[in-house]
mmCIF file of C-alpha atoms in Angstrom:
data_model
loop_
_atom_site.group_PDB
_atom_site.id
_atom_site.type_symbol
_atom_site.label_atom_id
_atom_site.label_comp_id
_atom_site.label_asym_id
_atom_site.label_seq_id
_atom_site.Cartn_x
_atom_site.Cartn_y
_atom_site.Cartn_z
ATOM 1 C CA MET S 278 4.977 -15.102 29.481
ATOM 2 C CA ASN S 279 7.906 -16.467 31.813
ATOM 3 C CA SER S 280 11.514 -16.841 31.029
ATOM 4 C CA LYS S 281 11.079 -20.582 30.669
ATOM 5 C CA ILE S 282 8.581 -20.427 27.899
ATOM 6 C CA LYS S 283 10.661 -17.514 26.076
ATOM 7 C CA ARG S 284 13.473 -19.810 26.046
ATOM 8 C CA TRP S 285 11.760 -22.660 24.539
ATOM 9 C CA LEU S 286 10.064 -20.486 21.744
ATOM 10 C CA GLN S 287 12.993 -18.967 20.747
ATOM 11 C CA LEU S 288 14.602 -22.468 20.655
ATOM 12 C CA ILE S 289 11.918 -23.367 18.103
ATOM 13 C CA LEU S 290 11.887 -20.288 16.170
ATOM 14 C CA LEU S 291 15.830 -19.543 15.428
ATOM 15 C CA PRO S 292 15.997 -23.030 13.531
ATOM 16 C CA ILE S 293 13.193 -21.960 10.947
ATOM 17 C CA CYS S 294 13.936 -18.762 10.486
ATOM 18 C CA LEU S 295 17.491 -19.835 9.663
ATOM 19 C CA LEU S 296 15.904 -22.481 7.133
ATOM 20 C CA THR S 297 13.692 -20.036 5.908
ATOM 21 C CA ILE S 298 15.618 -16.734 6.104
ATOM 22 C CA THR S 299 14.404 -15.087 2.882
ATOM 23 C CA GLY S 300 10.809 -15.320 3.716
ATOM 24 C CA CYS S 301 11.777 -13.924 7.690
ATOM 25 C CA LYS S 302 13.326 -10.801 5.927
ATOM 26 C CA ALA S 303 10.015 -9.998 3.509
ATOM 27 C CA THR S 304 7.693 -10.727 6.593
ATOM 28 C CA LYS S 305 9.347 -8.339 8.363
ATOM 29 C CA ASN S 306 9.580 -5.660 5.078
ATOM 30 C CA GLN S 307 5.528 -6.240 4.454
ATOM 31 C CA LEU S 308 4.829 -2.541 4.181
ATOM 32 C CA PRO S 309 7.575 -1.403 1.280
ATOM 33 C CA SER S 310 9.755 0.812 2.977
ATOM 34 C CA GLN S 311 9.852 3.287 0.542
ATOM 35 C CA ALA S 312 6.511 3.663 -0.086
ATOM 36 C CA GLN S 313 5.815 4.624 3.404
ATOM 37 C CA LYS S 314 8.924 7.262 3.056
ATOM 38 C CA ASN S 315 6.990 8.824 -0.217
ATOM 39 C CA ILE S 316 4.002 9.102 1.859
ATOM 40 C CA ASP S 317 5.021 10.271 5.067
ATOM 41 C CA SER S 318 7.285 12.940 2.707
ATOM 42 C CA VAL S 319 4.663 14.307 0.562
ATOM 43 C CA LEU S 320 2.330 14.915 3.974
ATOM 44 C CA LYS S 321 5.213 16.354 5.706
ATOM 45 C CA ASN S 322 5.576 18.942 2.918
ATOM 46 C CA ASP S 323 2.037 19.373 2.022
ATOM 47 C CA HIS S 324 1.385 20.858 5.527
ATOM 48 C CA LYS S 325 3.713 22.804 5.466
ATOM 49 C CA THR S 326 2.189 24.909 2.216
ATOM 50 C CA ASN S 327 0.895 28.148 3.200
ATOM 51 C CA ASP S 328 -1.786 29.752 2.254
ATOM 52 C CA GLN S 329 -0.135 32.121 -0.387
ATOM 53 C CA GLN S 330 0.909 28.621 -2.178
ATOM 54 C CA LYS S 331 -2.763 27.318 -1.739
ATOM 55 C CA THR S 332 -4.138 30.089 -3.735
ATOM 56 C CA ILE S 333 -1.392 29.898 -7.017
ATOM 57 C CA ASP S 334 -3.031 25.977 -6.976
ATOM 58 C CA SER S 335 -5.642 27.494 -7.480
ATOM 59 C CA ASN S 336 -5.592 29.604 -10.552
ATOM 60 C CA TYR S 337 -4.056 26.721 -12.515
ATOM 61 C CA PHE S 338 -7.518 25.586 -13.801
ATOM 62 C CA ASP S 339 -10.277 27.887 -14.305
ATOM 63 C CA LYS S 340 -13.085 27.387 -11.396
ATOM 64 C CA LYS S 341 -15.996 28.129 -13.344
ATOM 65 C CA THR S 342 -15.647 25.616 -15.604
ATOM 66 C CA TYR S 343 -14.448 23.228 -12.558
ATOM 67 C CA ASN S 344 -18.158 24.253 -10.789
ATOM 68 C CA TYR S 345 -19.401 23.509 -13.900
ATOM 69 C CA LEU S 346 -18.240 20.048 -14.256
ATOM 70 C CA ALA S 347 -18.959 18.900 -10.830
ATOM 71 C CA SER S 348 -22.553 19.827 -11.579
ATOM 72 C CA LEU S 349 -22.602 17.765 -13.914
ATOM 73 C CA GLU S 350 -25.316 14.387 -13.119
ATOM 74 C CA TYR S 351 -24.354 11.218 -15.459
ATOM 75 C CA LYS S 352 -26.988 9.617 -16.979
ATOM 76 C CA ASN S 353 -27.156 6.412 -17.820
ATOM 77 C CA GLY S 354 -26.374 5.512 -20.580
ATOM 78 C CA GLN S 355 -24.552 8.236 -22.302
ATOM 79 C CA SER S 356 -21.364 8.815 -23.242
ATOM 80 C CA ALA S 357 -18.549 8.665 -20.275
ATOM 81 C CA VAL S 358 -16.588 11.426 -21.562
ATOM 82 C CA LEU S 359 -17.384 15.211 -22.585
ATOM 83 C CA GLU S 360 -15.701 17.404 -24.534
ATOM 84 C CA VAL S 361 -14.573 20.627 -22.945
ATOM 85 C CA ASN S 362 -13.944 24.137 -24.904
ATOM 86 C CA GLN S 363 -14.781 21.667 -28.021
ATOM 87 C CA GLY S 364 -11.650 19.394 -27.156
ATOM 88 C CA ASN S 365 -9.284 21.950 -27.421
ATOM 89 C CA SER S 366 -7.067 22.592 -25.000
ATOM 90 C CA THR S 367 -6.100 25.769 -23.071
ATOM 91 C CA LEU S 368 -2.852 24.798 -21.754
ATOM 92 C CA ALA S 369 0.115 27.420 -22.668
ATOM 93 C CA MET S 370 3.152 26.034 -23.851
ATOM 94 C CA ASN S 371 5.539 28.927 -23.593
ATOM 95 C CA GLN S 372 5.427 29.027 -20.161
ATOM 96 C CA TRP S 373 7.446 25.668 -19.718
ATOM 97 C CA LYS S 374 11.303 25.553 -20.237
ATOM 98 C CA LYS S 375 12.499 22.558 -18.319
ATOM 99 C CA ASN S 376 11.194 19.345 -17.347
ATOM 100 C CA LYS S 377 8.833 19.318 -14.367
ATOM 101 C CA VAL S 378 5.802 18.087 -12.763
ATOM 102 C CA ILE S 379 3.523 20.448 -10.661
ATOM 103 C CA TYR S 380 1.627 18.129 -7.766
ATOM 104 C CA GLY S 381 -1.292 20.720 -6.734
ATOM 105 C CA SER S 382 -1.861 20.707 -3.068
ATOM 106 C CA LEU S 383 -4.333 18.316 -0.947
ATOM 107 C CA ASP S 384 -7.265 20.626 0.056
ATOM 108 C CA SER S 385 -8.646 20.468 3.442
ATOM 109 C CA LEU S 386 -10.044 17.111 3.031
ATOM 110 C CA ASN S 387 -7.030 15.215 1.917
ATOM 111 C CA ARG S 388 -8.475 15.330 -1.282
ATOM 112 C CA THR S 389 -5.873 15.403 -4.724
ATOM 113 C CA THR S 390 -6.682 18.631 -6.415
ATOM 114 C CA TYR S 391 -4.277 18.643 -10.118
ATOM 115 C CA VAL S 392 -1.352 17.603 -11.512
ATOM 116 C CA THR S 393 -0.116 19.631 -14.551
ATOM 117 C CA ALA S 394 3.733 18.230 -16.415
ATOM 118 C CA PHE S 395 5.913 19.221 -18.928
ATOM 119 C CA ILE S 396 7.226 16.049 -20.196
ATOM 120 C CA ASP S 397 8.722 13.907 -23.047
ATOM 121 C CA LYS S 398 11.013 10.856 -24.096
ATOM 122 C CA LYS S 399 13.027 10.896 -20.918
ATOM 123 C CA ASN S 400 9.860 11.012 -18.257
ATOM 124 C CA LEU S 401 9.013 7.130 -19.837
ATOM 125 C CA GLY S 402 8.901 4.107 -18.625
ATOM 126 C CA ARG S 403 7.758 0.706 -18.153
ATOM 127 C CA SER S 404 5.106 -0.348 -15.779
ATOM 128 C CA GLU S 405 6.499 -4.278 -15.287
ATOM 129 C CA GLY S 406 7.919 -5.253 -11.724
ATOM 130 C CA ARG S 407 6.444 -1.841 -10.054
ATOM 131 C CA ASP S 408 5.784 -2.197 -6.543
ATOM 132 C CA ARG S 409 1.739 -2.299 -5.270
ATOM 133 C CA GLN S 410 0.516 0.938 -3.765
ATOM 134 C CA VAL S 411 -1.001 1.122 -0.270
ATOM 135 C CA TRP S 412 -1.941 4.655 -0.073
ATOM 136 C CA GLN S 413 -5.232 4.846 0.504
ATOM 137 C CA PRO S 414 -7.103 8.003 -1.214
ATOM 138 C CA THR S 415 -10.758 9.762 0.333
ATOM 139 C CA GLY S 416 -13.087 8.031 -0.587
ATOM 140 C CA TRP S 417 -11.711 4.457 -0.635
ATOM 141 C CA HIS S 418 -13.825 1.652 0.221
ATOM 142 C CA GLN S 419 -12.248 -1.365 -2.386
ATOM 143 C CA LYS S 420 -15.004 -3.999 -3.004
ATOM 144 C CA ARG S 421 -15.364 -6.798 -5.751
ATOM 145 C CA VAL S 422 -18.011 -7.046 -8.370
ATOM 146 C CA ASP S 423 -18.363 -10.756 -10.432
ATOM 147 C CA GLY S 424 -14.545 -11.178 -9.292
ATOM 148 C CA LYS S 425 -12.973 -7.915 -10.299
ATOM 149 C CA ALA S 426 -11.945 -4.778 -7.966
ATOM 150 C CA ILE S 427 -14.388 -1.904 -9.076
ATOM 151 C CA TYR S 428 -12.450 0.899 -7.417
ATOM 152 C CA ASN S 429 -8.579 1.664 -8.748
ATOM 153 C CA ARG S 430 -5.458 4.020 -6.928
ATOM 154 C CA GLY S 431 -5.660 6.133 -9.881
ATOM 155 C CA HIS S 432 -2.772 8.097 -10.834
ATOM 156 C CA LEU S 433 -3.831 12.018 -12.275
ATOM 157 C CA LEU S 434 -0.180 11.803 -13.510
ATOM 158 C CA ALA S 435 0.265 8.041 -15.369
ATOM 159 C CA TYR S 436 3.451 6.026 -13.634
ATOM 160 C CA THR S 437 4.837 5.455 -17.226
ATOM 161 C CA SER S 438 4.948 9.107 -18.244
ATOM 162 C CA SER S 439 6.376 10.228 -14.550
ATOM 163 C CA PHE S 440 9.894 8.601 -14.966
ATOM 164 C CA ASN S 441 13.085 10.906 -13.980
ATOM 165 C CA PHE S 442 11.658 13.177 -11.248
ATOM 166 C CA ASP S 443 12.113 13.072 -7.838
ATOM 167 C CA ILE S 444 8.584 13.131 -5.047
ATOM 168 C CA ASN S 445 8.396 17.071 -5.960
ATOM 169 C CA GLY S 446 8.182 16.412 -9.131
ATOM 170 C CA ASN S 447 12.021 17.822 -9.825
ATOM 171 C CA TYR S 448 13.598 16.337 -12.575
ATOM 172 C CA LYS S 449 16.209 13.302 -11.194
ATOM 173 C CA LYS S 450 17.436 10.868 -13.389
ATOM 174 C CA GLY S 451 17.352 7.688 -12.395
ATOM 175 C CA GLU S 452 14.159 7.498 -10.580
ATOM 176 C CA ASP S 453 10.999 5.403 -11.067
ATOM 177 C CA GLY S 454 7.531 6.785 -12.110
ATOM 178 C CA SER S 455 5.194 8.424 -9.351
ATOM 179 C CA LEU S 456 4.007 5.686 -6.745
ATOM 180 C CA ASP S 457 1.962 6.444 -3.499
ATOM 181 C CA ASN S 458 1.922 10.388 -4.170
ATOM 182 C CA PRO S 459 -0.624 11.381 -1.874
ATOM 183 C CA LYS S 460 -1.016 13.856 -4.198
ATOM 184 C CA ASN S 461 -0.745 11.924 -7.450
ATOM 185 C CA LEU S 462 -3.183 9.570 -6.578
ATOM 186 C CA ALA S 463 -7.312 9.407 -6.368
ATOM 187 C CA THR S 464 -10.190 6.636 -5.589
ATOM 188 C CA GLN S 465 -11.448 6.086 -9.434
ATOM 189 C CA SER S 466 -13.439 3.219 -10.628
ATOM 190 C CA ALA S 467 -12.086 0.517 -12.763
ATOM 191 C CA PHE S 468 -13.625 1.795 -15.746
ATOM 192 C CA SER S 469 -12.694 5.168 -15.711
ATOM 193 C CA ASN S 470 -9.233 4.449 -15.148
ATOM 194 C CA GLN S 471 -8.637 1.156 -17.194
ATOM 195 C CA LYS S 472 -10.857 2.026 -20.062
ATOM 196 C CA VAL S 473 -10.811 5.665 -20.733
ATOM 197 C CA GLN S 474 -8.447 7.294 -18.971
ATOM 198 C CA THR S 475 -6.264 5.155 -20.547
ATOM 199 C CA TYR S 476 -7.062 5.772 -23.793
ATOM 200 C CA TYR S 477 -5.956 9.203 -23.243
ATOM 201 C CA GLU S 478 -2.963 8.106 -21.253
ATOM 202 C CA THR S 479 -1.887 6.515 -24.379
ATOM 203 C CA MET S 480 -2.147 9.327 -26.406
ATOM 204 C CA VAL S 481 0.058 11.305 -24.446
ATOM 205 C CA ARG S 482 2.797 8.664 -24.500
ATOM 206 C CA LYS S 483 3.089 8.366 -28.184
ATOM 207 C CA ALA S 484 3.686 11.703 -28.365
ATOM 208 C CA GLN S 485 6.368 11.586 -25.814
ATOM 209 C CA GLN S 486 8.142 9.105 -27.783
ATOM 210 C CA ARG S 487 8.391 11.527 -30.661
ATOM 211 C CA MET S 488 11.945 12.694 -30.192
ATOM 212 C CA GLY S 489 12.400 16.137 -29.296
ATOM 213 C CA ASN S 490 8.629 16.602 -28.977
ATOM 214 C CA LYS S 491 7.612 18.214 -25.526
ATOM 215 C CA VAL S 492 3.963 17.160 -24.256
ATOM 216 C CA ILE S 493 2.251 19.972 -21.723
ATOM 217 C CA PHE S 494 -0.406 17.568 -19.547
ATOM 218 C CA GLN S 495 -3.109 18.813 -16.829
ATOM 219 C CA ILE S 496 -5.608 16.558 -15.036
ATOM 220 C CA VAL S 497 -7.799 18.165 -12.296
ATOM 221 C CA THR S 498 -9.742 15.983 -9.690
ATOM 222 C CA VAL S 499 -13.338 17.263 -10.086
ATOM 223 C CA PHE S 500 -15.114 17.042 -6.385
ATOM 224 C CA ARG S 501 -18.759 18.377 -5.552
ATOM 225 C CA GLY S 502 -18.939 20.060 -2.441
ATOM 226 C CA ASN S 503 -17.369 17.997 0.428
ATOM 227 C CA GLU S 504 -17.959 14.776 -1.192
ATOM 228 C CA LEU S 505 -14.753 12.402 -0.733
ATOM 229 C CA MET S 506 -14.901 10.655 -4.115
ATOM 230 C CA PRO S 507 -14.711 12.494 -7.543
ATOM 231 C CA ARG S 508 -17.233 12.877 -9.472
ATOM 232 C CA GLY S 509 -15.074 12.916 -12.721
ATOM 233 C CA TYR S 510 -11.625 13.659 -14.022
ATOM 234 C CA TRP S 511 -10.588 16.841 -16.265
ATOM 235 C CA LEU S 512 -7.814 16.034 -18.865
ATOM 236 C CA GLN S 513 -5.743 18.428 -21.086
ATOM 237 C CA ALA S 514 -2.627 18.021 -23.381
ATOM 238 C CA LYS S 515 -1.288 19.087 -26.245
ATOM 239 C CA ASP S 516 2.182 18.869 -28.054
ATOM 240 C CA GLN S 517 5.031 21.429 -29.648
ATOM 241 C CA MET S 518 4.294 19.436 -32.598
ATOM 242 C CA GLY S 519 0.901 19.175 -32.700
ATOM 243 C CA THR S 520 -0.103 16.103 -33.244
ATOM 244 C CA LEU S 521 -2.191 16.217 -29.628
ATOM 245 C CA ASN S 522 -4.639 18.146 -28.710
ATOM 246 C CA PHE S 523 -7.501 17.118 -26.146
ATOM 247 C CA ASN S 524 -9.685 18.983 -23.501
ATOM 248 C CA VAL S 525 -12.131 16.178 -21.887
ATOM 249 C CA TYR S 526 -14.300 15.480 -19.132
ATOM 250 C CA GLU S 527 -14.601 11.765 -17.894
ATOM 251 C CA PHE S 528 -16.792 10.765 -15.748
ATOM 252 C CA ASN S 529 -15.767 8.344 -12.235
ATOM 253 C CA VAL S 530 -18.384 5.332 -12.947
ATOM 254 C CA GLU S 531 -18.309 1.690 -12.877
ATOM 255 C CA PRO S 532 -20.626 -0.185 -15.164
ATOM 256 C CA ASN S 533 -23.729 -2.422 -13.086
ATOM 257 C CA VAL S 534 -22.359 -0.089 -10.300
ATOM 258 C CA VAL S 535 -23.802 3.237 -8.369
ATOM 259 C CA PHE S 536 -21.441 5.228 -6.026
ATOM 260 C CA ASP S 537 -22.070 7.337 -3.270
ATOM 261 C CA TYR S 538 -20.283 10.325 -3.767
ATOM 262 C CA THR S 539 -20.226 11.725 -0.321
ATOM 263 C CA THR S 540 -18.538 8.759 1.157
ATOM 264 C CA GLY S 541 -17.045 6.458 -1.824
ATOM 265 C CA LYS S 542 -19.043 3.426 -1.058
ATOM 266 C CA SER S 543 -21.061 1.783 -3.845
ATOM 267 C CA ARG S 544 -23.969 -0.777 -4.492
ATOM 268 C CA ILE S 545 -24.636 -2.996 -7.096
ATOM 269 C CA ASP S 546 -27.283 -1.341 -9.389
ATOM 270 C CA ARG S 547 -27.419 -3.781 -12.426
ATOM 271 C CA SER S 548 -29.292 -1.210 -14.665
ATOM 272 C CA MET S 549 -26.472 1.001 -14.536
ATOM 273 C CA HIS S 550 -25.323 1.271 -18.289
ATOM 274 C CA VAL S 551 -22.023 3.057 -19.460
ATOM 275 C CA PHE S 552 -21.525 3.523 -22.659
ATOM 276 C CA PHE S 553 -17.444 5.365 -24.268
ATOM 277 C CA GLU S 554 -16.508 5.160 -28.157
ATOM 278 C CA ARG S 555 -13.372 6.415 -29.290
ATOM 279 C CA GLN S 556 -12.000 6.178 -32.664
ATOM 280 C CA ASN S 557 -11.975 2.164 -32.980
ATOM 281 C CA GLN S 558 -12.772 1.940 -29.258
ATOM 282 C CA LYS S 559 -15.884 1.262 -28.143
ATOM 283 C CA TYR S 560 -17.526 -0.090 -25.077
ATOM 284 C CA ARG S 561 -21.500 -0.535 -24.102
ATOM 285 C CA ASN S 562 -22.608 -2.769 -21.223
#
């Protein structure tokens, strides 16, 4: 491009930018800068994690139970949730002293592992107005079926339960909930996230709302072998006041859709039926 053409373009574009300066700024920053900073920070620190820490991470949940859950096949029409240990949490409340989130290290395939959190009312927040997320977890292949997205960037620890923590899970007043943290996002079906997990997250939030109450929550992404999309999610929680206690496994499934968990890709299958029922909530397609 010669200098005359460049000068001509500048004369035309400059007034447009001056008239729409807010729009020009937004265009320049379409990728949220804070989101990218979060992603870069987590990945940089995770790559520094030594083998000893990864061994410690692996001891935060029972491997035998994990392997059993990973081996399960979802049977068409069965409940999307199974109880583990008769529904009773095995988490130890007395091991915790202060509010903290432990984000398990990404594994060798860049997959999430687990999140354990010791939280209370101070960590509650609202989801309205939060920024969109850009991180693509392993197995991410967004698709719309019947006009609706079937994949979610599923939070391991819910955004609304993770306020006042920094990106590394240390208590820090004034921080928003967890966003674009690669250790806290996994490829999750819309049904698993919005119908099933939301039910249990609501139970956790209600326990957090009780003044003086402390809650311990853990979620483990369950992968089979080297597959990139989780087969399911293993959730546990309990509180000091004795109002909260669950231990469940939720299958990562979607009505009318079959997933290839090796890659995360999917295909429509109208014969795929999913069932979920808890108290006054019931779903069957």
